Steps between C-alpha positions, in 0.01 A plus 500: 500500500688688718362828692754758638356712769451695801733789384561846351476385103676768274453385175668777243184471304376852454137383470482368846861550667421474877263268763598579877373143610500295094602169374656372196299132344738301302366268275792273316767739369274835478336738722111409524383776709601801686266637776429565876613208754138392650401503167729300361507235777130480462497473098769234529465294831704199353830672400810453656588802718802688551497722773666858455432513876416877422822584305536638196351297128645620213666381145799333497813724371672497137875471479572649130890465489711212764729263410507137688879471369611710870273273676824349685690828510382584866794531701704413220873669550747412110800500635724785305199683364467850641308692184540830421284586247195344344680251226702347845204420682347345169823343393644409856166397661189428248697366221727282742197330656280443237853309312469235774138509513436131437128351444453437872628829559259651288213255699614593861602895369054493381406264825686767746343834269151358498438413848613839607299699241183267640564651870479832373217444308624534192313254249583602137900508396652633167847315562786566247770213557839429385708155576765527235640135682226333393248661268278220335245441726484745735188697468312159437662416845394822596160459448514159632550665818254763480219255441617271781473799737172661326697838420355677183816621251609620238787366351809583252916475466707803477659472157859597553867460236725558812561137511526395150333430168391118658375636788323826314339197268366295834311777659325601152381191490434452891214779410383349183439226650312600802297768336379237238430205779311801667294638255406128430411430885284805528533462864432851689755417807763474223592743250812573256710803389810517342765617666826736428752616747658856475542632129898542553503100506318460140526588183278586253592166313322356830209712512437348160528109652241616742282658313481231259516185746198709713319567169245716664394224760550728789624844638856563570663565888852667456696739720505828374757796610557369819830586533709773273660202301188438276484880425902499369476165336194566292656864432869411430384168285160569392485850447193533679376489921327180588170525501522626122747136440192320636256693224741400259497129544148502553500432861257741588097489581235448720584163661878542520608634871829700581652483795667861688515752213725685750637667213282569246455845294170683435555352158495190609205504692288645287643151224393309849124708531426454106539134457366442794756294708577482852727573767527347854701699802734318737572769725640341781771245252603878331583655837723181610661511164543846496365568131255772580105581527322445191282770366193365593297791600592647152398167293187471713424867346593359207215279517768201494355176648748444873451216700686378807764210561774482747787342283525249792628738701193387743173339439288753692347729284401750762855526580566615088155708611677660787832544299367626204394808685805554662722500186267711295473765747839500566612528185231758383609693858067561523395323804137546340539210196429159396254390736293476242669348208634270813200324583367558085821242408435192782076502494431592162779509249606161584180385461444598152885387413346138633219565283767458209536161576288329740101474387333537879530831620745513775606750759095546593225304686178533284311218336658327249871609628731269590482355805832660620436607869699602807402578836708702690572599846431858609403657815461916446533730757406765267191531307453253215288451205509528097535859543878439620559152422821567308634754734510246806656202238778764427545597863401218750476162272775270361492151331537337815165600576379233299323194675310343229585429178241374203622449138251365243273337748793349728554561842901506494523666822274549796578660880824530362580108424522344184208290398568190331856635419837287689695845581734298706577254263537734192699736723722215638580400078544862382747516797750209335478694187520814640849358619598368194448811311714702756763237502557560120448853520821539781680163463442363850226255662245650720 
């Protein structure tokens, strides 16, 4: 049993969302108890404590969209690519390092994603990969590192034709595969969906294979209208915009997530609202790509379910928090908007798009939760309390806060060191392949 203590516990539960001087009792993999410190400490004198040395308690954070594929990308330089638009950076950067993504590439690319995402207290991950190299295997490696490192995730393959029928064939079956060992573990750290890249790079024909090979087992995680080209190609060759293609080939519905809807009609979000799927924002990825600022605001009003990722552009969610301001104001030229639907996506929406998948509730510390708890550091020099709790994590806090990170039960990292995790070792490994990848990717030894 573990008791976390001795802080400022925000718990984003409504019923009882705030103790000045609380504690959080884990018992196993759930929340026990919630309550006052002295109280706590009394009720449970044999627990293990972890000191939040008067910091700040609170759930740890929901990614809903990354992908581990860029997780050796930092610093990265292709040698001839200079993109101009949004199929070049896909086509000259994505699509050339997930073709010599090997199996260990894959392991190091989840190793080097995971760790980070753990030091900014991020403890749930909806990752959509792609390793057209080598694509038997790779979300069971996947997972194989998750569990080694304790990181809860939820797992597919981005189904794509823009390397051929063989290839198209693998990653269908990648899914099947995964969502079917899965749904037969029943584990709650590890979950399946199936996964599609952009709808320019598959055909209906496809959609069928998936549909059929998924056969209902699980909800579907596709980009949608991220960039202009899924608009013309469903148009041109479907006679239709995209989100109306997904309808068609039954892609559609309460468990199946789309990623951006940058470009979406009212139409189309209204096909979104009614059969009840969702949509996760990446707004820091769509300013580096230069695809726009999804209508969020507008699908919110739509009473459209929008969660949060970062696309891997980071792995600190209050920088997407912070960003996700900026862009929205900026693009609706009101300096007045979005702090609301901001802080509505991260703390709430992703919660109940977790609550899709994962059977413990997650993204809140009440009894019976998931014991999924961060501490982090924060020293106000401004007044600070539930009343402006979200204000000061816009303004004043970042993922680097974090100093204490619990997942399930596990202390994975505490005063700011790994527990029972080599990081030197792993790093040291992920290095070599690091180096191998880029020596492909530019034709040189590094």
């Amino acid at each position: 049993m573990l008791l976390v203590g001795n802080g400022m516990v925000f718990t984003r539960d409504d019923a009882n969302p705030y103790l000045k001087d609380g504690a959080v009792v884990i018992d196993g993999d759930s929340i026990k108890e919630v309550g006052g410190f002295a109280e706590m400490k009394a009720k449970y004198p044999d627990a293990e404590f972890v000191d939040a040395k008067g910091q700040v308690i609170m759930p740890g954070f929901i990614n809903a969209h990354t992908h581990i594929y860029s997780g050796l990308a930092r610093g990265l330089a292709i040698e001839g690519n200079n993109p101009t638009n949004f199929y070049e950076v896909l086509d000259g950067t994505w699509w050339k390092i997930d073709r010599h993504l090997t199996l260990n590439g894959t392991k190091a690319s989840a190793y080097a994603t995971i760790l980070d995402c753990i030091r900014d207290g991020v403890t749930t991950i909806f990752d959509h990969h792609a390793s057209f190299c080598e694509i038997p295997g790779s979300l069971f490696t996947i997972k194989d590192a998750a569990k080694e490192l304790g990181m809860r995730s939820c797992l597919c393959y981005e189904v794509s034709e823009r390397d051929g029928e063989e290839k198209t064939e693998q990653s269908i079956r990648e899914n099947a595969e995964f969502a079917q060992w899965a749904a037969k573990e029943d584990d709650d750290m590890i979950k399946a969906m199936f996964g599609g890249h952009a709808l320019f790079t598959i055909s209906d024909a496809t959609f069928a294979k998936m549909v059929e090979a998924n056969n209902g087992l699980t909800g579907f995680h596709i980009h949608v209208a991220e960039g202009m080209n899924d608009v013309w190609d469903s148009l041109q060759n479907y006679g239709c915009r995209p989100v109306e293609r997904l309808l068609h080939n039954g892609i559609l519905g309460p468990k199946t997530l789309l990623g951006h809807c940058i470009h979406v009609s009212r139409p189309e979000m209204e096909m979104i609202r009614e059969t009840g799927t969702m949509v996760v924002n990446n707004p820091e990825s769509n300013m580096g790509n230069a695809v726009g600022c999804s209508p969020v605001l507008q699908m919110m009003k739509e009473g459209i379910l929008v969660g949060m990722g970062t696309d891997a552009y980071t792995h600190d969610m209050l920088e997407s928090l912070k960003v996700f301001l900026i862009i929205q104001r900026h693009n609706a030229c009101l300096p007045n908007v979005a702090f609301g639907e901001d802080v509505t996506m991260l703390f709430k929406n992703n919660r109940e798009i977790a609550a899709k998948y994962f059977k413990k509730p997650l993204g809140i510390l009440k009894e019976g939760a998931a014991a999924d708890v961060i501490v982090m550091d924060y020293k106000p020099f401004t007044p600070f309390s539930e009343e402006n709790l979200d204000g000061h994590m816009l303004f004043g806090m970042m993922g680097k806060n974090c100093r204490t990170t619990i997942i399930n039960g596990r202390v994975l990292y505490k005063d700011r060191e790994f527990v029972d995790i080599d990081e030197e070792k792993i790093n040291a490994w992920t290095m070599e392949e690091a180096k191998k990848l880029w020596g492909a990717l530019n034709n040189r030894v590094y």
